[in-house]
XYZ file of C-alpha atoms in Angstrom:
331
model
C 103.381 -8.932 -58.409
C 106.392 -10.916 -59.633
C 107.278 -12.311 -63.050
C 109.288 -15.121 -64.637
C 111.500 -12.565 -66.431
C 115.137 -12.799 -65.285
C 117.987 -10.347 -64.995
C 120.580 -10.629 -67.787
C 123.552 -12.921 -67.189
C 126.897 -11.471 -68.309
C 130.064 -13.553 -68.478
C 132.722 -10.959 -67.656
C 135.606 -13.364 -68.312
C 135.608 -12.005 -71.859
C 136.659 -8.640 -70.438
C 139.004 -9.869 -67.710
C 140.739 -12.499 -69.867
C 139.715 -11.940 -73.494
C 140.370 -14.905 -75.799
C 139.330 -13.431 -79.126
C 138.902 -10.099 -80.873
C 135.737 -8.404 -79.762
C 135.426 -10.194 -76.404
C 135.917 -7.017 -74.379
C 133.564 -5.014 -76.568
C 130.850 -7.673 -76.185
C 131.034 -7.537 -72.393
C 131.012 -3.728 -72.375
C 127.895 -3.691 -74.576
C 126.092 -6.333 -72.507
C 126.798 -4.524 -69.233
C 125.797 -1.171 -70.729
C 122.487 -2.544 -72.008
C 121.679 -4.374 -68.765
C 122.374 -1.321 -66.620
C 120.392 0.905 -68.971
C 117.341 -1.367 -68.850
C 117.443 -2.905 -65.371
C 120.187 -1.208 -63.354
C 121.170 -4.779 -62.416
C 122.737 -7.843 -63.964
C 124.042 -11.235 -62.879
C 127.602 -12.195 -63.643
C 129.815 -15.250 -63.902
C 133.420 -15.579 -65.060
C 134.343 -12.965 -62.448
C 137.519 -14.696 -61.285
C 136.680 -14.898 -57.570
C 137.424 -18.476 -56.430
C 134.506 -20.456 -55.063
C 136.647 -21.329 -52.030
C 136.979 -17.594 -51.256
C 133.198 -17.176 -51.396
C 132.613 -20.209 -49.180
C 135.216 -19.045 -46.687
C 133.473 -15.705 -46.408
C 130.059 -17.286 -45.749
C 131.518 -19.575 -43.079
C 133.152 -16.561 -41.423
C 129.873 -14.632 -41.364
C 128.153 -17.479 -39.524
C 131.067 -17.733 -37.096
C 130.792 -14.025 -36.317
C 127.041 -13.920 -35.814
C 127.115 -17.040 -33.633
C 129.160 -15.136 -31.046
C 127.333 -14.262 -27.798
C 125.126 -11.184 -28.170
C 127.005 -9.301 -25.443
C 130.320 -9.821 -27.250
C 128.899 -8.644 -30.579
C 127.427 -5.505 -29.045
C 130.873 -4.536 -27.784
C 131.777 -4.217 -31.494
C 128.905 -1.809 -32.269
C 129.515 0.367 -35.332
C 127.907 3.267 -33.451
C 130.989 3.341 -31.210
C 133.360 3.650 -34.178
C 133.969 7.001 -35.867
C 134.367 5.248 -39.231
C 131.157 3.245 -38.716
C 132.871 -0.129 -38.849
C 131.622 -3.068 -36.823
C 128.395 -4.730 -35.730
C 124.808 -3.606 -36.327
C 121.465 -4.968 -35.176
C 118.123 -3.987 -36.674
C 117.011 -0.680 -35.227
C 120.475 0.695 -34.465
C 120.256 3.003 -37.486
C 116.950 4.344 -38.793
C 116.023 6.939 -41.408
C 113.881 9.872 -40.306
C 110.270 8.768 -40.396
C 111.032 5.025 -40.254
C 108.821 2.906 -38.035
C 110.587 1.239 -35.144
C 111.420 -2.400 -35.887
C 109.303 -5.097 -34.275
C 111.120 -7.030 -31.571
C 111.060 -10.168 -33.701
C 113.213 -8.379 -36.278
C 116.129 -8.113 -33.874
C 117.605 -11.307 -35.322
C 118.742 -9.420 -38.436
C 122.481 -8.794 -38.126
C 125.068 -6.875 -40.127
C 128.802 -6.221 -39.900
C 130.784 -3.565 -41.767
C 134.396 -3.315 -42.833
C 136.184 -1.034 -45.289
C 139.622 -0.173 -46.557
C 142.192 -0.646 -43.813
C 143.729 2.705 -42.881
C 145.935 2.857 -39.823
C 144.649 6.279 -38.735
C 141.292 8.002 -38.879
C 141.252 10.733 -41.510
C 138.750 12.979 -43.261
C 136.628 13.000 -40.100
C 136.083 9.251 -40.161
C 135.464 8.620 -43.836
C 138.697 6.634 -43.678
C 139.970 4.661 -40.717
C 140.845 1.263 -39.229
C 138.494 -1.692 -39.173
C 137.055 -3.299 -36.044
C 137.954 -6.974 -35.931
C 136.156 -9.392 -33.580
C 138.130 -11.433 -31.019
C 138.150 -14.559 -33.176
C 141.108 -16.580 -34.500
C 142.417 -14.797 -37.591
C 142.019 -17.870 -39.782
C 138.332 -18.060 -38.801
C 137.402 -14.481 -39.609
C 139.893 -11.744 -40.400
C 141.968 -13.610 -43.002
C 139.121 -15.083 -45.102
C 137.054 -11.895 -44.807
C 139.935 -9.671 -45.885
C 140.782 -11.986 -48.784
C 137.175 -11.770 -49.926
C 137.067 -7.983 -49.478
C 140.100 -7.503 -51.711
C 138.629 -9.802 -54.387
C 135.320 -7.913 -54.559
C 137.192 -4.597 -54.397
C 138.955 -5.633 -57.620
C 135.714 -6.765 -59.240
C 133.989 -3.510 -58.315
C 136.765 -1.520 -59.969
C 136.513 -3.665 -63.107
C 132.760 -3.010 -63.319
C 133.403 0.718 -62.987
C 135.888 0.526 -65.884
C 133.292 -1.264 -68.005
C 130.623 1.333 -67.197
C 132.974 4.144 -68.194
C 133.739 2.515 -71.529
C 130.041 1.885 -72.083
C 129.603 5.659 -72.236
C 132.680 6.170 -74.408
C 135.121 7.254 -71.692
C 138.689 5.950 -71.182
C 139.579 3.790 -68.201
C 142.321 6.289 -67.324
C 139.629 8.326 -65.549
C 139.753 5.669 -62.834
C 143.226 6.861 -61.809
C 141.752 9.855 -59.982
C 138.376 8.336 -59.140
C 139.885 5.264 -57.446
C 142.969 6.947 -55.969
C 141.776 6.198 -52.432
C 138.337 4.723 -52.958
C 135.666 4.276 -50.332
C 134.823 0.584 -50.574
C 132.467 -0.611 -47.851
C 131.526 -4.247 -47.287
C 128.369 -5.256 -45.424
C 127.915 -8.843 -44.222
C 124.312 -9.750 -43.371
C 122.389 -12.583 -41.762
C 118.610 -12.469 -42.168
C 116.324 -14.324 -39.745
C 114.111 -17.233 -40.854
C 110.811 -16.229 -42.442
C 108.921 -17.870 -39.566
C 110.315 -15.310 -37.080
C 109.105 -12.257 -39.018
C 105.694 -10.625 -39.142
C 103.407 -10.788 -42.206
C 104.532 -8.169 -44.716
C 107.836 -7.620 -42.925
C 110.939 -7.599 -45.122
C 114.526 -8.561 -44.465
C 115.256 -5.281 -46.235
C 112.439 -3.084 -47.511
C 112.342 -1.589 -51.004
C 115.214 0.842 -51.514
C 117.872 1.970 -53.960
C 121.583 1.899 -53.172
C 123.265 5.223 -52.532
C 126.350 5.286 -54.595
C 128.490 3.449 -57.088
C 128.799 -0.231 -57.962
C 127.388 -2.911 -55.654
C 128.833 -6.435 -55.828
C 126.440 -8.837 -54.100
C 126.986 -12.431 -53.019
C 123.899 -14.438 -52.050
C 124.158 -17.659 -50.073
C 123.499 -20.338 -52.714
C 119.978 -21.731 -52.595
C 118.773 -19.081 -50.119
C 116.565 -16.968 -52.367
C 115.037 -13.656 -51.365
C 116.272 -10.774 -53.543
C 113.723 -9.065 -55.798
C 114.396 -6.192 -58.226
C 111.768 -3.723 -59.372
C 111.394 -3.476 -63.149
C 109.905 -0.055 -63.712
C 108.952 -0.695 -67.327
C 106.835 -3.737 -66.476
C 105.914 -2.568 -62.976
C 106.832 -5.975 -61.578
C 109.251 -7.468 -59.065
C 111.865 -9.739 -60.652
C 113.021 -12.558 -58.339
C 116.779 -13.110 -58.462
C 117.797 -16.686 -57.726
C 120.689 -17.271 -55.324
C 122.948 -19.337 -57.579
C 126.366 -20.680 -56.656
C 129.324 -18.728 -58.103
C 127.043 -16.070 -59.592
C 127.224 -12.457 -58.428
C 124.551 -9.787 -58.679
C 125.802 -6.360 -59.760
C 123.849 -3.117 -59.573
C 124.239 0.622 -60.007
C 123.483 3.067 -57.208
C 121.873 6.495 -57.245
C 125.200 8.252 -57.768
C 125.789 6.368 -61.026
C 122.279 7.133 -62.248
C 122.712 10.812 -61.385
C 126.182 11.076 -62.894
C 125.266 9.187 -66.075
C 122.333 11.483 -66.713
C 119.967 8.542 -66.305
C 121.681 6.384 -68.931
C 122.339 3.820 -66.217
C 119.465 3.064 -63.837
C 119.396 2.702 -60.076
C 116.577 0.252 -59.389
C 114.615 -0.429 -56.240
C 115.156 -3.821 -54.674
C 114.079 -5.673 -51.535
C 114.810 -8.875 -49.650
C 112.336 -11.438 -48.304
C 113.999 -14.522 -46.858
C 111.990 -17.379 -48.345
C 113.379 -20.057 -46.026
C 110.855 -20.699 -43.258
C 113.191 -22.090 -40.635
C 116.665 -21.133 -41.843
C 118.648 -17.914 -41.757
C 119.981 -16.389 -44.977
C 123.463 -14.925 -45.549
C 124.544 -12.315 -48.040
C 127.411 -9.888 -48.513
C 127.420 -6.607 -50.424
C 130.575 -4.696 -51.400
C 129.931 -1.060 -52.321
C 132.585 0.608 -54.495
C 131.948 4.361 -54.267
C 135.252 6.008 -55.192
C 137.530 8.576 -53.562
C 135.527 10.976 -51.364
C 137.128 13.940 -53.169
C 136.510 12.508 -56.653
C 133.854 13.931 -58.935
C 131.885 12.531 -61.867
C 133.960 10.207 -64.118
C 130.868 9.313 -66.176
C 130.676 12.940 -67.331
C 134.064 14.622 -66.816
C 132.671 18.014 -67.922
C 129.802 17.904 -65.409
C 129.514 21.525 -64.178
C 128.077 20.468 -60.799
C 131.462 19.111 -59.655
C 129.767 17.137 -56.882
C 132.079 14.773 -55.050
C 131.458 11.319 -53.647
C 131.739 12.753 -50.132
C 129.204 15.490 -50.758
C 126.643 13.069 -52.160
C 127.264 10.648 -49.284
C 126.520 13.290 -46.660
C 123.512 14.590 -48.605
C 121.984 11.105 -48.744
C 122.714 9.909 -45.212
C 123.009 12.934 -42.928
C 119.488 12.281 -41.546
C 120.051 8.524 -41.175
C 123.597 8.403 -39.815
C 125.071 10.423 -36.996
C 127.765 12.111 -39.060
C 130.227 14.048 -36.987
C 129.820 17.800 -37.581
C 133.454 17.961 -38.755
C 132.737 15.440 -41.518
C 129.796 17.489 -42.779
C 131.783 20.708 -42.567
C 134.690 19.169 -44.456
C 132.681 18.107 -47.502
C 130.582 21.291 -47.507
C 133.718 23.428 -47.314
C 135.109 21.566 -50.310
C 131.851 22.185 -52.182
C 132.204 25.939 -51.621
C 135.824 25.862 -52.819
C 134.842 23.926 -55.979
C 132.044 26.367 -56.777
C 134.339 29.327 -56.286
C 136.914 27.740 -58.595
């Protein structure tokens, strides 16, 4: 069941470039209330140029139009930092049904912060760039990544202030943040089976998600627990969708929600593009939303706990975060 109710729209320009007294406080309150009620909001006034968004979408199409054999050479399963290309079925959670063959048209590509060397057992490392002219992929994609990285950090600052904490807590939390970007192309609705989703109902793992939807290509729906309904989120030009992940809900003591959402491409004969940037924080950082949290869980620990059955984490990565957990408890 869906409804005509819409997610709140927040103009964050009042926080980024305040023009009058109270502008910042208004944005902080609006974001706090939206995340408390829905776990999601839409935003404009974010400062990311439309040309940067359009360049990113063009680059995604260019990438996914490469020959299948060339894309598979870039498989994220061959990269210790899990950067690169993914097809449906490459990564499944325990208990997931195998994807139908028609679903193989769903594509994804991951990048993250650019570190010259692999460190922390692959949590940090270099990106995998396809063999395309730099002005057709790497340059516009990296420009977009940096822009959404900045926006993700701004949203984190706003969330902190919404709970009465200073933005200075971001100094440690974002010292070397894990910021992952996932570019996606969903197949046309006509190529999927009845009841099959582009992405089934799920919550995001971690921190702040900054989502760009291809304008006019609708499909995102957010679950409103209070009304027990799915809220359709229109794909509107120059409007981003922001949401909180499970880590934020856990660390805020439930003051901010992490809501289920799903994707159904509504275009019968056209693919649908989207791009999500996930700002999680430094893998060694603990809860900035409650600095006195006795659990002292880190981003890395929660990441492994959530995905160890879905991803093939190297045993050294698991050992590293678990060893840190034991040290923290002992301290």
